[in-house]
Short mmCIF file of C-alpha atoms in Angstrom, two decimals:
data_model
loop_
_atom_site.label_atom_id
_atom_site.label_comp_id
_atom_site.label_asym_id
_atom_site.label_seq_id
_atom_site.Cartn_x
_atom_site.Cartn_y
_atom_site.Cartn_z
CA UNK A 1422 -10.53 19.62 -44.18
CA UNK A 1423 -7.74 20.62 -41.69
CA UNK A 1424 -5.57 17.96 -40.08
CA UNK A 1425 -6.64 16.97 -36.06
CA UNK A 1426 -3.27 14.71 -35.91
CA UNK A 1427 0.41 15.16 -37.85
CA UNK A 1428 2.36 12.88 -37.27
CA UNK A 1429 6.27 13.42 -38.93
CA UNK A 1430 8.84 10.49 -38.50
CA UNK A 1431 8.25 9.05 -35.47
CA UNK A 1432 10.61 6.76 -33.73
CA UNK A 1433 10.59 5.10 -30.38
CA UNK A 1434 13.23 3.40 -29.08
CA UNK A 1435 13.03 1.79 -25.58
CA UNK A 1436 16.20 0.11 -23.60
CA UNK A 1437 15.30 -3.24 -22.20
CA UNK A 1438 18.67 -3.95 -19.68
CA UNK A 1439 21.67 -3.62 -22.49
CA UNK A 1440 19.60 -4.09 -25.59
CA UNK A 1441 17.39 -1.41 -27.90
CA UNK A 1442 13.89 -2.47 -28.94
CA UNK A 1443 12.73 -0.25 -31.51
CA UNK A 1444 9.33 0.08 -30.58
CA UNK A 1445 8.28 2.53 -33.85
CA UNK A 1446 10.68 3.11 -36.51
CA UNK A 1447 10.45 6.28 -38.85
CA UNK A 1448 6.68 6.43 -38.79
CA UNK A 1449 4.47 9.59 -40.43
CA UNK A 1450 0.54 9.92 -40.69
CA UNK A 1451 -2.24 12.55 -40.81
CA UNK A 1452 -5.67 11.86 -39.53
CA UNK A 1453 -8.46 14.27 -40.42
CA UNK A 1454 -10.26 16.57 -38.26
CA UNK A 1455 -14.04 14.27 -37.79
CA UNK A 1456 -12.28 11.04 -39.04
CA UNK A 1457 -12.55 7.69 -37.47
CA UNK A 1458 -9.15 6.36 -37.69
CA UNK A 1459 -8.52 2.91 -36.93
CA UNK A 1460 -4.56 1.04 -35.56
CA UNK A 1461 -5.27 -2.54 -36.71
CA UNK A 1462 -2.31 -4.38 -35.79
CA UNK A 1463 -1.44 -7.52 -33.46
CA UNK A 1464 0.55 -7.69 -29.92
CA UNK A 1465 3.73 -5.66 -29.87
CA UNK A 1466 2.89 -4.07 -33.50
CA UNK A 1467 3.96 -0.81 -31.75
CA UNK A 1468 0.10 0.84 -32.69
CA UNK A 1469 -0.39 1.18 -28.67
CA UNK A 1470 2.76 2.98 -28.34
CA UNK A 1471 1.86 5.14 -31.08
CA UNK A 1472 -1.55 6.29 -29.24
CA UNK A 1473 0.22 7.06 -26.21
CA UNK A 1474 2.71 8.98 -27.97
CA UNK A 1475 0.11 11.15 -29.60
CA UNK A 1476 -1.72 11.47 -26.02
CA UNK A 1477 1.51 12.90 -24.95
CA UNK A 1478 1.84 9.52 -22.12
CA UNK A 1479 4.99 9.07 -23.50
CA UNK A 1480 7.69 10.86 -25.39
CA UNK A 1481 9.31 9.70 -28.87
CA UNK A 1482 13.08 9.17 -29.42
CA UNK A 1483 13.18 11.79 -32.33
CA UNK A 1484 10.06 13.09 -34.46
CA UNK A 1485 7.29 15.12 -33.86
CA UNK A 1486 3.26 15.02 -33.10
CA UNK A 1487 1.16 17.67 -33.55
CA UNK A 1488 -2.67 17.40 -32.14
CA UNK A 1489 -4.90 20.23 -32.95
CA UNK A 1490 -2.05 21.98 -34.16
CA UNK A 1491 -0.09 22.08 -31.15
CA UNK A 1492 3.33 19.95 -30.53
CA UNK A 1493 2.50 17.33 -27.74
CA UNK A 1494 5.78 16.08 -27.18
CA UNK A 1495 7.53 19.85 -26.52
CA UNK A 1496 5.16 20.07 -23.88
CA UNK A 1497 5.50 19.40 -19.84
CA UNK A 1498 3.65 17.59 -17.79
CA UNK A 1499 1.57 20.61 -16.42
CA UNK A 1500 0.87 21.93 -20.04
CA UNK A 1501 0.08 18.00 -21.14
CA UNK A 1502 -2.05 17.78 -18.27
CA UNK A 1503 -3.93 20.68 -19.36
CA UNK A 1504 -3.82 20.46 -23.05
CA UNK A 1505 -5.49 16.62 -22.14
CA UNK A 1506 -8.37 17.96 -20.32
CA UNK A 1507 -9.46 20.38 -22.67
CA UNK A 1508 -8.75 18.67 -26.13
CA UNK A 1509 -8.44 15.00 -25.54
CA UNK A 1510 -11.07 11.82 -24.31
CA UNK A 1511 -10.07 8.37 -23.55
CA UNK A 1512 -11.72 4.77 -23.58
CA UNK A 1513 -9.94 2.26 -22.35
CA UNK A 1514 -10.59 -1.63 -22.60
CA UNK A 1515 -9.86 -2.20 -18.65
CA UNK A 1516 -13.16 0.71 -18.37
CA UNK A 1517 -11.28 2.43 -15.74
CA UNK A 1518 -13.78 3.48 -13.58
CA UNK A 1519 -13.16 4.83 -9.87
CA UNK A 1520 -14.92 2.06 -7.85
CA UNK A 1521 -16.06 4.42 -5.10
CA UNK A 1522 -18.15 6.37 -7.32
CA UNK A 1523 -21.29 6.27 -8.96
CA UNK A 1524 -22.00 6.08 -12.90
CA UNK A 1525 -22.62 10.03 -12.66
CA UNK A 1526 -19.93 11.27 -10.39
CA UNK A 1527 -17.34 9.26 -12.98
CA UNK A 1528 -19.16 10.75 -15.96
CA UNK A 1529 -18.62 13.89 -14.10
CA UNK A 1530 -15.22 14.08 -13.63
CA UNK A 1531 -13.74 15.58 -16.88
CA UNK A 1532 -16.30 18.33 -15.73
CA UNK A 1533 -14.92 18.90 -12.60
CA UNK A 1534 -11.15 19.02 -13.61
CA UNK A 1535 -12.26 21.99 -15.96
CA UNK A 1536 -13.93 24.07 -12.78
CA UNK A 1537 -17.72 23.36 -14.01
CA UNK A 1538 -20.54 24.21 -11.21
CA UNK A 1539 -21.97 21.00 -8.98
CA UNK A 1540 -25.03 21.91 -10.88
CA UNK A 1541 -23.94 22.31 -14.41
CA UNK A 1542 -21.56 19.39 -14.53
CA UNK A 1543 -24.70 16.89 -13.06
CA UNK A 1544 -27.25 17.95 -15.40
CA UNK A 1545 -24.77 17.63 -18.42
CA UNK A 1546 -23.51 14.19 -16.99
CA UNK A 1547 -27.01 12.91 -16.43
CA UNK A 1548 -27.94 13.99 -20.22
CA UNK A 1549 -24.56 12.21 -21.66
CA UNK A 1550 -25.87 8.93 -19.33
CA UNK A 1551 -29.58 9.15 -20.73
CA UNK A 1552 -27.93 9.39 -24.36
CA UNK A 1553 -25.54 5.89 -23.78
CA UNK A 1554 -29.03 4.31 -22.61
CA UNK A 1555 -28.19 4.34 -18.71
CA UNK A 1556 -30.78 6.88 -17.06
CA UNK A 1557 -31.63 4.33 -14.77
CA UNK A 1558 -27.85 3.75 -14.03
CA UNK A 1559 -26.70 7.28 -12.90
CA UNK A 1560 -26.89 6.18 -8.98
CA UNK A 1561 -24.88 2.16 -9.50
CA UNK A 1562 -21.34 1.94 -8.47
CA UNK A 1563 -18.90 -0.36 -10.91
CA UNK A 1564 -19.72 -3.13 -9.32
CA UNK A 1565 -23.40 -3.03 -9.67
CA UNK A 1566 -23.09 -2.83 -13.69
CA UNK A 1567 -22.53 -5.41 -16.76
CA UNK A 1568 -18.97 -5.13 -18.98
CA UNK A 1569 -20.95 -3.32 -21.28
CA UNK A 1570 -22.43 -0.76 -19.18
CA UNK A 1571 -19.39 -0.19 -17.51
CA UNK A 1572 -17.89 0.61 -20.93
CA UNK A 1573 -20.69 2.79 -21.87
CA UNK A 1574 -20.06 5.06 -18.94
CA UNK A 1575 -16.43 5.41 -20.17
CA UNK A 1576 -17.72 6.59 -23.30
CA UNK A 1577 -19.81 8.92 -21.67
CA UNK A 1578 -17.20 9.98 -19.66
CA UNK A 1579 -14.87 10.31 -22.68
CA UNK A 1580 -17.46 12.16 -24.68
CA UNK A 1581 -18.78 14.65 -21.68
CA UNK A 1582 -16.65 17.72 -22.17
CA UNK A 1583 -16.88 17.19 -26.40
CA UNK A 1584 -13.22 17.14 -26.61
CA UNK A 1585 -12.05 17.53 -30.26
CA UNK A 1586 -10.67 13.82 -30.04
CA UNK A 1587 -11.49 10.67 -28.98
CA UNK A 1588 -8.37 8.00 -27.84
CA UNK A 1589 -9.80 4.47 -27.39
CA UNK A 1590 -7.22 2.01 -27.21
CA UNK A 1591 -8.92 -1.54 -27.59
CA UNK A 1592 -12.49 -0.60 -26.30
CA UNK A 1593 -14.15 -3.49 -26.95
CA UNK A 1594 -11.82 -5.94 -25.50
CA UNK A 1595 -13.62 -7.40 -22.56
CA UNK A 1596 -17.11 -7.53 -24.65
CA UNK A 1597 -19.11 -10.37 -26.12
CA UNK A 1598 -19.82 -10.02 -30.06
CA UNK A 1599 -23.53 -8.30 -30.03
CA UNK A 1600 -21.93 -5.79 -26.98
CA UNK A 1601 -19.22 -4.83 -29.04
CA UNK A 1602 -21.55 -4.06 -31.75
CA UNK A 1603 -23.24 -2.25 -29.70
CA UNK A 1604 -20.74 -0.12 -28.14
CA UNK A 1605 -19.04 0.85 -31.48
CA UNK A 1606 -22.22 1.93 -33.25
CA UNK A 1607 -22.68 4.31 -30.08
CA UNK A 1608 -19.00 5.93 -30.23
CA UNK A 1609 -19.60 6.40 -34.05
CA UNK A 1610 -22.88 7.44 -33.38
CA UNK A 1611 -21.74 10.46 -30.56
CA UNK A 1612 -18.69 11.13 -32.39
CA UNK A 1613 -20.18 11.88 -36.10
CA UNK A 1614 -22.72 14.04 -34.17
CA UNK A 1615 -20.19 16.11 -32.27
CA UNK A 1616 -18.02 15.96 -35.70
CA UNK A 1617 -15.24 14.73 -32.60
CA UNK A 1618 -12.29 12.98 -34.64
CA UNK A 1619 -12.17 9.22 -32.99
CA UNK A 1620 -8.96 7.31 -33.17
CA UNK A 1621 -8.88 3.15 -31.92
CA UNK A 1622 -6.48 1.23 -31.67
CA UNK A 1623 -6.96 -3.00 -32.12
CA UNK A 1624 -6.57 -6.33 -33.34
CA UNK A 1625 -9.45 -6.98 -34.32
CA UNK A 1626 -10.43 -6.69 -38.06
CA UNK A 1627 -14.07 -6.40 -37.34
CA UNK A 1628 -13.54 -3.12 -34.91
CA UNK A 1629 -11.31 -1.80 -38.25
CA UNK A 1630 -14.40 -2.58 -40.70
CA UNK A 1631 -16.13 0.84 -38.60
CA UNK A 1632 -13.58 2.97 -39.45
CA UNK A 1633 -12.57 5.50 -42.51
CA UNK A 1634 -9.24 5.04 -42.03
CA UNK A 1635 -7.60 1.78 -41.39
CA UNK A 1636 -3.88 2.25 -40.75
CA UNK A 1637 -2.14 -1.14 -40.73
CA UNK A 1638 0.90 -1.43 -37.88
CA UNK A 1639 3.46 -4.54 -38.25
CA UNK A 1640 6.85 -4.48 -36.61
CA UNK A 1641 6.80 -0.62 -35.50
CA UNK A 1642 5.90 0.23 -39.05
CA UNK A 1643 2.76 1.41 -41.05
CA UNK A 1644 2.33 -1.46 -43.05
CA UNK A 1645 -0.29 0.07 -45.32
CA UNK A 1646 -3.29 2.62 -45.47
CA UNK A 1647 -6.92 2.09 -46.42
CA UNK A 1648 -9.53 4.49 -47.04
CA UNK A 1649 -12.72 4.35 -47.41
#
């Protein structure tokens, strides 16, 4: 099975006024192509940092990350931009959802970035809805929804295009126990289906116990690796 992530001896070092905080030091990993990979490690571990290197959101001090094959961090922001929308999903613990717009126009836009018809984009947005159990949903703003089914229509929206991977940096954050249940069955669900490689990042040893790979993050470093 071919590689979706390489990562080769990563370091991040950020200056904070006249002092260095090594954010990641030396790190390498490989995640499989249909793996759910799992960052388990607390506050300030670095494991966020690492999934916004590999997103190409920020660039490493030395190293490099290939996704799909392709260097991220040798890329500008145009050919980032680009190489996001066509290979990359995110779920984020804050939902972010545009306000202004309904459960189906936010589904919609990784659709519209790529140029898909009015048409096209709706019916495949209202499909991806019906499948996170929000049909009745596709016409509520934000507002109008629970925690949960605002985070369902980020998965939905993460998911819409079938990106090769999945980013979700602490998805379940702002979700009660049964919720978060819930909502990680249905991203394991979606993303063993699609055979989409899923990557999460947390703190939270229960999130880890869904994954195949649990990569363990302490002080900027990869602690240790389990397997399943």
């Amino acid at each position: 099975m071919k590689n979706a992530v390489e990562i080769k001896n990563i370091r991040k070092v950020y200056k904070v006024g006249d002092e260095k905080v090594i954010a990641l030091n030396d790190v390498s990993l490989e995640i499989k192509a249909g793996e759910i990979c799992c960052f388990l490690g607390t506050s300030g571990s670095g494991k966020s940092t690492l999934l916004n290197l590999m997103a190409g959101l920020e660039k490493p001090t030395r190293g490099t990350i290939k996704i799909n094959g392709k260097n991220v961090e040798k890329m500008n922001e145009k050919k980032l931009a680009k190489f996001r929308q066509e290979h990359i999903g995110f779920i984020f613990q804050s939902y972010n959802l545009l306000p202004s717009l309904t459960a189906l126009e936010n589904v919609s836009l990784p659709l519209t970035f790529r140029g898909i018809k009015k048409k096209v984009r709706e019916q495949i947005s209202m499909d991806m809805l019906e499948a996170v159990g929000l049909k009745k949903y596709i016409c509520h703003k934000p507002t109008q929804m629970s925690g949960g089914q605002q985070q369902r229509v980020g998965i939905a929206r993460a998911f819409v295009s079938k990106p090769p991977i999945i980013f979700a940096d602490e998805p379940t954050g702002n979700l009660d126990s049964k919720t978060t249940h819930e909502v990680m069955q249905l991203m394991l669900k979606i993303a063993k289906e699609n055979q989409q490689t899923l990557v999460i990042v947390t703190h939270d040893k229960s999130i880890a116990e869904y994954a195949d790979k649990i990569v363990y993050i302490l002080d900027g470093n990869i602690e240790k690796i389990e397997e399943k």
